[in-house]
Structures are given as C-alpha cells and as structure tokens.
Amino acid sequence: MTQRLRKLYGSLDIVSIMDPIALFLEWFAEARARETSDATAVALATADATGRPAVRMVLLKQADARGFVFYTNLESPKVADLRVNPQAELCFHWPVMERQVRISGRVEPVSEAEADAYFATRPRLSQLGAWASKQSRPMAGRFELEQAVAKAGLRFAVGTVPRPRHWSGLRVVPRTLEFWHQRPFRHHDRQRFTREGEGWRHEWLFP
Ligand SMILES: Cc1cc2nc3c(=O)[nH]c(=O)nc-3n(C[C@H](O)[C@H](O)[C@H](O)COP(=O)(O)O)c2cc1C
C-alpha cells in the first residue's frame, strides 16, 4: 500500500503526510544537506495596523510542533508590526530541491529561558552586536556601529555577555503550512495543511 502511495505522490513522504511538522522537518533536513545557500534563511511577512505589508529575511533557529522560531531586536519595525497585528507568514525557497514552504500563523514570544539559552550559544561578537545595534534606525555611518560594538565590548569585558532585554525570539505558531514541489510543465504538487482542533486538515491545491 505504502509503495503504491509513494508511486502516486513521488517524493512526498506518505508516512508523514498527515503530520505537516514531520514533513517540514524532513524537507528542512534535506534542504540543509543539499542547498548551496543557507537553507535556514526565510522571508518573514508582517503587516502593520493599516494593512501595509513588509517582508524581510530572517534565520530559522528552531522548528518543532510548537512552531518556528527566529530571533530579532524587539524594537525593530517587524516587531512593531507584530505588536499591533500578531499574524505573520514565513516563506522558504529551496531552489536546488525546487521546493517552497509557506507557514502562516500567530506570533508569540519564546520564553526568557529559551532566549537566554540560544543567546548563550552565539559568538561573542554577535552578542555584542545585539547590544550595539538599534536595528533599522538611522545611523551616522558604519563608524557609529563600530563604536557601539566597542563600547559594549568594554562594558562586558569580563565574563559572559548577558542577553539584552530588547533582543529575543519569536515563534510563528502555524495555522497553515503549504508545501509546493516543482514538477515538469508546471504540473506542480501543492498541498496545504490547516489546523483543525488537535489535528490537521489536508488538501491538495491546483498549482
Ligand atoms: C539571509 C538573511 C538573514 C537575516 N536574518 C535575520 C534574523 O535572523 N533576525 C533579524 O532580526 N534580521 C535578520 N536579517 C536582517 C533582516 O532582513 C532585516 O534587515 C532586519 O531584521 C530589519 O528588519 P525590520 O526593519 O523589518 O524590522 C537577515 C537578513 C538576511 C539577508
């Protein structure tokens, strides 16, 4: 039976077909192994209170049944958007594998402990950068950033660099996940999972 389904759906893993998180993790692992650029890079779309959209790249740092986590400056425009409209969409494109994954849902902060644990794994210069950067605000020139990094370096010259309060993680809790896989002649595979109670509704979509 599984063999027959595999034939029907090609590379899609039938075993995980009703579990979009498992399917994502499988595609993600393959992307990390095969893509030539950073497979964790993902476009994050938000919208402000007036509905005006904004999109930018972030790096996916954690993915599991709870959701999809990225880290950022909490005083940045993306977080200002999310404070008034906590809905976002992530879009991965893995060109070597000819696949796209879209994930939309509500955004929640990660726990302080989770953010601290991740911050502690970052290189020291990245940690100092988190203190130094007033993300997305105008600066006089590169020198201002370098000065701010040097200042943070002096401030935390001894011991570990603590996580700044203005820097943390956000988790996109998925409501829908859509998996797109390129096929010849634009006869692509598209399947969408929508959260329904404790489980997921699965649909195939015209490409
Ligand atoms: C490949 C790539 C990865 C990035 N990863 C992050 C990230 O994980 N977190 C982040 O805050 N900005 C990241 N950035 C920078 C953002 O795209 C963006 O410039 C910045 O967060 C400011 O966005 P905002 O003004 O919309 O808040 C990344 C940029 C690129 C090109």
mmCIF file of C-alpha atoms and ligand atoms in Angstrom:
data_model
loop_
_atom_site.group_PDB
_atom_site.id
_atom_site.type_symbol
_atom_site.label_atom_id
_atom_site.label_comp_id
_atom_site.label_asym_id
_atom_site.label_seq_id
_atom_site.Cartn_x
_atom_site.Cartn_y
_atom_site.Cartn_z
ATOM 1 C CA MET A 1 0.000 0.000 0.000
ATOM 2 C CA THR A 2 2.699 2.499 1.058
ATOM 3 C CA GLN A 3 4.664 1.522 -2.021
ATOM 4 C CA ARG A 4 1.651 2.315 -4.236
ATOM 5 C CA LEU A 5 1.104 5.679 -2.500
ATOM 6 C CA ARG A 6 4.777 6.551 -2.858
ATOM 7 C CA LYS A 7 4.448 5.879 -6.597
ATOM 8 C CA LEU A 8 1.408 8.146 -6.738
ATOM 9 C CA TYR A 9 2.916 11.024 -4.772
ATOM 10 C CA GLY A 10 6.521 10.664 -5.813
ATOM 11 C CA SER A 11 8.971 12.148 -3.335
ATOM 12 C CA LEU A 12 6.345 13.155 -0.776
ATOM 13 C CA ASP A 13 6.647 11.041 2.306
ATOM 14 C CA ILE A 14 3.311 9.328 2.742
ATOM 15 C CA VAL A 15 4.176 8.185 6.246
ATOM 16 C CA SER A 16 4.293 11.800 7.392
ATOM 17 C CA ILE A 17 1.598 13.114 5.083
ATOM 18 C CA MET A 18 -0.847 13.833 7.879
ATOM 19 C CA ASP A 19 1.824 15.440 10.049
ATOM 20 C CA PRO A 20 2.991 18.662 8.403
ATOM 21 C CA ILE A 21 5.595 19.307 11.090
ATOM 22 C CA ALA A 22 7.249 15.956 10.375
ATOM 23 C CA LEU A 23 7.052 16.675 6.654
ATOM 24 C CA PHE A 24 8.612 20.117 7.187
ATOM 25 C CA LEU A 25 11.437 18.665 9.272
ATOM 26 C CA GLU A 26 12.128 16.091 6.588
ATOM 27 C CA TRP A 27 12.256 18.717 3.799
ATOM 28 C CA PHE A 28 14.301 21.047 6.035
ATOM 29 C CA ALA A 29 16.903 18.351 6.799
ATOM 30 C CA GLU A 30 17.179 17.625 3.083
ATOM 31 C CA ALA A 31 17.495 21.351 2.304
ATOM 32 C CA ARG A 32 20.279 21.772 4.872
ATOM 33 C CA ALA A 33 22.140 18.899 3.269
ATOM 34 C CA ARG A 34 21.584 19.818 -0.374
ATOM 35 C CA GLU A 35 21.031 23.566 -0.786
ATOM 36 C CA THR A 36 24.071 25.656 -1.733
ATOM 37 C CA SER A 37 22.847 28.748 0.152
ATOM 38 C CA ASP A 38 21.683 28.940 3.767
ATOM 39 C CA ALA A 39 18.581 26.729 3.969
ATOM 40 C CA THR A 40 17.550 28.360 7.262
ATOM 41 C CA ALA A 41 17.006 31.751 5.556
ATOM 42 C CA VAL A 42 13.319 32.515 5.286
ATOM 43 C CA ALA A 43 11.226 35.503 4.223
ATOM 44 C CA LEU A 44 9.056 36.847 7.038
ATOM 45 C CA ALA A 45 5.997 38.868 6.070
ATOM 46 C CA THR A 46 4.172 41.110 8.522
ATOM 47 C CA ALA A 47 1.609 43.885 8.172
ATOM 48 C CA ASP A 48 1.033 46.996 10.250
ATOM 49 C CA ALA A 49 -2.260 48.258 11.674
ATOM 50 C CA THR A 50 -3.236 49.802 8.318
ATOM 51 C CA GLY A 51 -2.569 46.528 6.467
ATOM 52 C CA ARG A 52 0.633 47.785 4.838
ATOM 53 C CA PRO A 53 2.850 44.704 4.283
ATOM 54 C CA ALA A 54 6.593 44.398 4.897
ATOM 55 C CA VAL A 55 8.850 41.453 4.137
ATOM 56 C CA ARG A 56 12.441 40.672 5.079
ATOM 57 C CA MET A 57 14.706 37.677 5.593
ATOM 58 C CA VAL A 58 15.367 36.088 8.978
ATOM 59 C CA LEU A 59 17.061 32.841 10.021
ATOM 60 C CA LEU A 60 15.061 29.917 11.369
ATOM 61 C CA LYS A 61 16.632 28.790 14.643
ATOM 62 C CA GLN A 62 14.166 26.220 15.924
ATOM 63 C CA ALA A 63 11.329 24.186 14.435
ATOM 64 C CA ASP A 64 9.111 21.683 16.221
ATOM 65 C CA ALA A 65 5.454 21.012 16.983
ATOM 66 C CA ARG A 66 5.238 24.301 18.927
ATOM 67 C CA GLY A 67 6.228 26.389 15.908
ATOM 68 C CA PHE A 68 9.017 28.157 14.019
ATOM 69 C CA VAL A 69 11.434 30.426 15.888
ATOM 70 C CA PHE A 70 13.581 33.356 14.769
ATOM 71 C CA TYR A 71 15.469 35.927 16.832
ATOM 72 C CA THR A 72 15.465 39.670 16.453
ATOM 73 C CA ASN A 73 15.604 43.115 18.012
ATOM 74 C CA LEU A 74 12.311 43.689 19.822
ATOM 75 C CA GLU A 75 12.441 47.414 18.996
ATOM 76 C CA SER A 76 12.575 46.756 15.242
ATOM 77 C CA PRO A 77 9.796 47.638 12.767
ATOM 78 C CA LYS A 78 8.919 43.945 12.261
ATOM 79 C CA VAL A 79 8.146 43.619 15.969
ATOM 80 C CA ALA A 80 6.222 46.915 15.945
ATOM 81 C CA ASP A 81 4.059 45.355 13.197
ATOM 82 C CA LEU A 82 3.616 42.176 15.203
ATOM 83 C CA ARG A 83 2.601 44.058 18.345
ATOM 84 C CA VAL A 84 -0.438 45.525 16.551
ATOM 85 C CA ASN A 85 -1.036 42.559 14.243
ATOM 86 C CA PRO A 86 0.449 39.316 15.563
ATOM 87 C CA GLN A 87 -0.140 37.411 12.296
ATOM 88 C CA ALA A 88 2.816 36.562 10.060
ATOM 89 C CA GLU A 89 3.818 34.349 7.170
ATOM 90 C CA LEU A 90 7.153 32.633 6.549
ATOM 91 C CA CYS A 91 8.218 31.598 3.055
ATOM 92 C CA PHE A 92 11.178 29.289 2.386
ATOM 93 C CA HIS A 93 12.502 28.766 -1.124
ATOM 94 C CA TRP A 94 14.906 25.889 -1.658
ATOM 95 C CA PRO A 95 15.855 26.175 -5.344
ATOM 96 C CA VAL A 96 18.102 23.107 -5.580
ATOM 97 C CA MET A 97 15.246 20.957 -4.340
ATOM 98 C CA GLU A 98 12.718 23.022 -6.325
ATOM 99 C CA ARG A 99 10.540 23.422 -3.261
ATOM 100 C CA GLN A 100 8.742 26.182 -1.409
ATOM 101 C CA VAL A 101 7.165 26.049 2.048
ATOM 102 C CA ARG A 102 4.801 28.724 3.376
ATOM 103 C CA ILE A 103 3.852 28.825 7.038
ATOM 104 C CA SER A 104 1.338 31.268 8.457
ATOM 105 C CA GLY A 105 0.071 31.818 11.944
ATOM 106 C CA ARG A 106 0.096 33.802 15.120
ATOM 107 C CA VAL A 107 3.396 35.005 16.531
ATOM 108 C CA GLU A 108 4.260 34.564 20.209
ATOM 109 C CA PRO A 109 7.368 35.379 22.209
ATOM 110 C CA VAL A 110 9.619 32.477 23.199
ATOM 111 C CA SER A 111 10.265 32.041 26.928
ATOM 112 C CA GLU A 112 13.017 34.068 28.600
ATOM 113 C CA ALA A 113 14.846 30.814 29.404
ATOM 114 C CA GLU A 114 14.700 29.709 25.760
ATOM 115 C CA ALA A 115 16.028 33.069 24.536
ATOM 116 C CA ASP A 116 18.807 33.075 27.157
ATOM 117 C CA ALA A 117 19.851 29.546 26.182
ATOM 118 C CA TYR A 118 20.027 30.434 22.483
ATOM 119 C CA PHE A 119 21.789 33.778 23.102
ATOM 120 C CA ALA A 120 24.462 31.950 25.105
ATOM 121 C CA THR A 121 25.331 29.838 22.022
ATOM 122 C CA ARG A 122 26.020 32.882 19.818
ATOM 123 C CA PRO A 123 29.572 34.072 19.065
ATOM 124 C CA ARG A 124 30.698 36.846 21.422
ATOM 125 C CA LEU A 125 30.825 39.422 18.612
ATOM 126 C CA SER A 126 27.224 38.622 17.647
ATOM 127 C CA GLN A 127 26.236 39.011 21.294
ATOM 128 C CA LEU A 128 27.937 42.417 21.394
ATOM 129 C CA GLY A 129 26.198 43.272 18.114
ATOM 130 C CA ALA A 130 22.829 42.633 19.752
ATOM 131 C CA TRP A 131 23.737 45.248 22.387
ATOM 132 C CA ALA A 132 25.139 47.679 19.848
ATOM 133 C CA SER A 133 22.502 47.650 17.111
ATOM 134 C CA LYS A 134 19.474 49.917 17.230
ATOM 135 C CA GLN A 135 18.051 47.803 14.417
ATOM 136 C CA SER A 136 16.538 49.726 11.487
ATOM 137 C CA ARG A 137 17.115 53.180 12.998
ATOM 138 C CA PRO A 138 19.264 55.615 11.008
ATOM 139 C CA MET A 139 22.943 55.890 11.980
ATOM 140 C CA ALA A 140 25.592 58.427 11.068
ATOM 141 C CA GLY A 141 27.729 55.787 9.304
ATOM 142 C CA ARG A 142 29.483 52.436 9.884
ATOM 143 C CA PHE A 143 31.702 54.116 12.434
ATOM 144 C CA GLU A 144 28.736 54.614 14.771
ATOM 145 C CA LEU A 145 28.067 50.857 14.773
ATOM 146 C CA GLU A 146 31.735 50.004 15.329
ATOM 147 C CA GLN A 147 31.879 52.491 18.189
ATOM 148 C CA ALA A 148 28.772 50.957 19.770
ATOM 149 C CA VAL A 149 30.237 47.427 19.451
ATOM 150 C CA ALA A 150 33.491 48.613 21.046
ATOM 151 C CA LYS A 151 31.541 50.263 23.879
ATOM 152 C CA ALA A 152 29.599 47.043 24.531
ATOM 153 C CA GLY A 153 32.934 45.154 24.446
ATOM 154 C CA LEU A 154 34.290 47.386 27.207
ATOM 155 C CA ARG A 155 31.076 47.151 29.222
ATOM 156 C CA PHE A 156 31.153 43.342 29.176
ATOM 157 C CA ALA A 157 34.928 42.946 29.110
ATOM 158 C CA VAL A 158 34.864 40.367 31.892
ATOM 159 C CA GLY A 159 32.706 37.243 31.877
ATOM 160 C CA THR A 160 29.769 36.328 29.703
ATOM 161 C CA VAL A 161 27.658 38.797 27.741
ATOM 162 C CA PRO A 162 24.069 38.793 29.062
ATOM 163 C CA ARG A 163 21.138 38.882 26.628
ATOM 164 C CA PRO A 164 19.827 42.428 26.159
ATOM 165 C CA ARG A 165 16.175 42.850 27.121
ATOM 166 C CA HIS A 166 15.499 44.256 23.646
ATOM 167 C CA TRP A 167 16.650 41.064 21.891
ATOM 168 C CA SER A 168 14.689 37.819 21.905
ATOM 169 C CA GLY A 169 12.946 35.129 19.909
ATOM 170 C CA LEU A 170 9.532 34.968 18.309
ATOM 171 C CA ARG A 171 7.668 31.808 17.420
ATOM 172 C CA VAL A 172 5.267 31.520 14.487
ATOM 173 C CA VAL A 173 2.628 29.069 15.712
ATOM 174 C CA PRO A 174 1.410 27.522 12.468
ATOM 175 C CA ARG A 175 -2.227 27.687 11.445
ATOM 176 C CA THR A 176 -1.471 26.654 7.867
ATOM 177 C CA LEU A 177 1.531 25.081 6.164
ATOM 178 C CA GLU A 178 1.750 24.818 2.403
ATOM 179 C CA PHE A 179 4.227 22.573 0.614
ATOM 180 C CA TRP A 180 4.994 23.245 -3.044
ATOM 181 C CA HIS A 181 7.157 20.960 -5.137
ATOM 182 C CA GLN A 182 8.077 21.787 -8.693
ATOM 183 C CA ARG A 183 7.059 19.312 -11.402
ATOM 184 C CA PRO A 184 7.678 19.394 -15.154
ATOM 185 C CA PHE A 185 5.414 21.598 -17.289
ATOM 186 C CA ARG A 186 4.172 23.494 -14.204
ATOM 187 C CA HIS A 187 2.154 20.487 -13.065
ATOM 188 C CA HIS A 188 3.454 21.209 -9.584
ATOM 189 C CA ASP A 189 2.455 19.486 -6.354
ATOM 190 C CA ARG A 190 0.827 21.746 -3.796
ATOM 191 C CA GLN A 191 -0.625 20.604 -0.540
ATOM 192 C CA ARG A 192 -1.955 22.656 2.323
ATOM 193 C CA PHE A 193 -2.441 21.670 5.938
ATOM 194 C CA THR A 194 -4.813 23.717 8.096
ATOM 195 C CA ARG A 195 -5.020 23.282 11.827
ATOM 196 C CA GLU A 196 -8.303 21.712 12.908
ATOM 197 C CA GLY A 197 -8.687 21.060 16.625
ATOM 198 C CA GLU A 198 -5.816 18.834 17.712
ATOM 199 C CA GLY A 199 -5.110 17.703 14.152
ATOM 200 C CA TRP A 200 -4.728 18.971 10.603
ATOM 201 C CA ARG A 201 -6.994 19.189 7.567
ATOM 202 C CA HIS A 202 -5.121 18.223 4.415
ATOM 203 C CA GLU A 203 -5.935 19.483 0.903
ATOM 204 C CA TRP A 204 -4.275 19.293 -2.477
ATOM 205 C CA LEU A 205 -4.344 22.625 -4.353
ATOM 206 C CA PHE A 206 -4.184 23.376 -8.052
ATOM 207 C CA PRO A 207 -0.727 24.739 -8.741
HETATM 208 C C1 LIG B 1 19.838 35.968 4.925
HETATM 209 C C2 LIG B 1 19.421 36.993 5.940
HETATM 210 C C3 LIG B 1 19.155 36.576 7.239
HETATM 211 C C4 LIG B 1 18.733 37.505 8.195
HETATM 212 N N1 LIG B 1 18.431 37.053 9.454
HETATM 213 C C5 LIG B 1 17.925 37.918 10.367
HETATM 214 C C6 LIG B 1 17.469 37.436 11.643
HETATM 215 O O1 LIG B 1 17.505 36.236 11.951
HETATM 216 N N2 LIG B 1 16.969 38.349 12.504
HETATM 217 C C7 LIG B 1 16.877 39.679 12.194
HETATM 218 O O2 LIG B 1 16.412 40.451 13.030
HETATM 219 N N3 LIG B 1 17.278 40.162 10.992
HETATM 220 C C8 LIG B 1 17.799 39.305 10.075
HETATM 221 N N4 LIG B 1 18.189 39.768 8.845
HETATM 222 C C9 LIG B 1 18.021 41.209 8.542
HETATM 223 C C10 LIG B 1 16.558 41.479 8.182
HETATM 224 O O3 LIG B 1 16.286 41.003 6.877
HETATM 225 C C11 LIG B 1 16.169 42.956 8.295
HETATM 226 O O4 LIG B 1 17.037 43.750 7.520
HETATM 227 C C12 LIG B 1 16.205 43.450 9.739
HETATM 228 O O5 LIG B 1 15.758 42.467 10.654
HETATM 229 C C13 LIG B 1 15.343 44.699 9.895
HETATM 230 O O6 LIG B 1 14.024 44.388 9.559
HETATM 231 P P1 LIG B 1 12.795 45.334 10.003
HETATM 232 O O7 LIG B 1 13.256 46.753 9.817
HETATM 233 O O8 LIG B 1 11.679 44.966 9.070
HETATM 234 O O9 LIG B 1 12.447 45.009 11.433
HETATM 235 C C14 LIG B 1 18.617 38.876 7.861
HETATM 236 C C15 LIG B 1 18.909 39.278 6.552
HETATM 237 C C16 LIG B 1 19.303 38.354 5.618
HETATM 238 C C17 LIG B 1 19.595 38.820 4.208
#
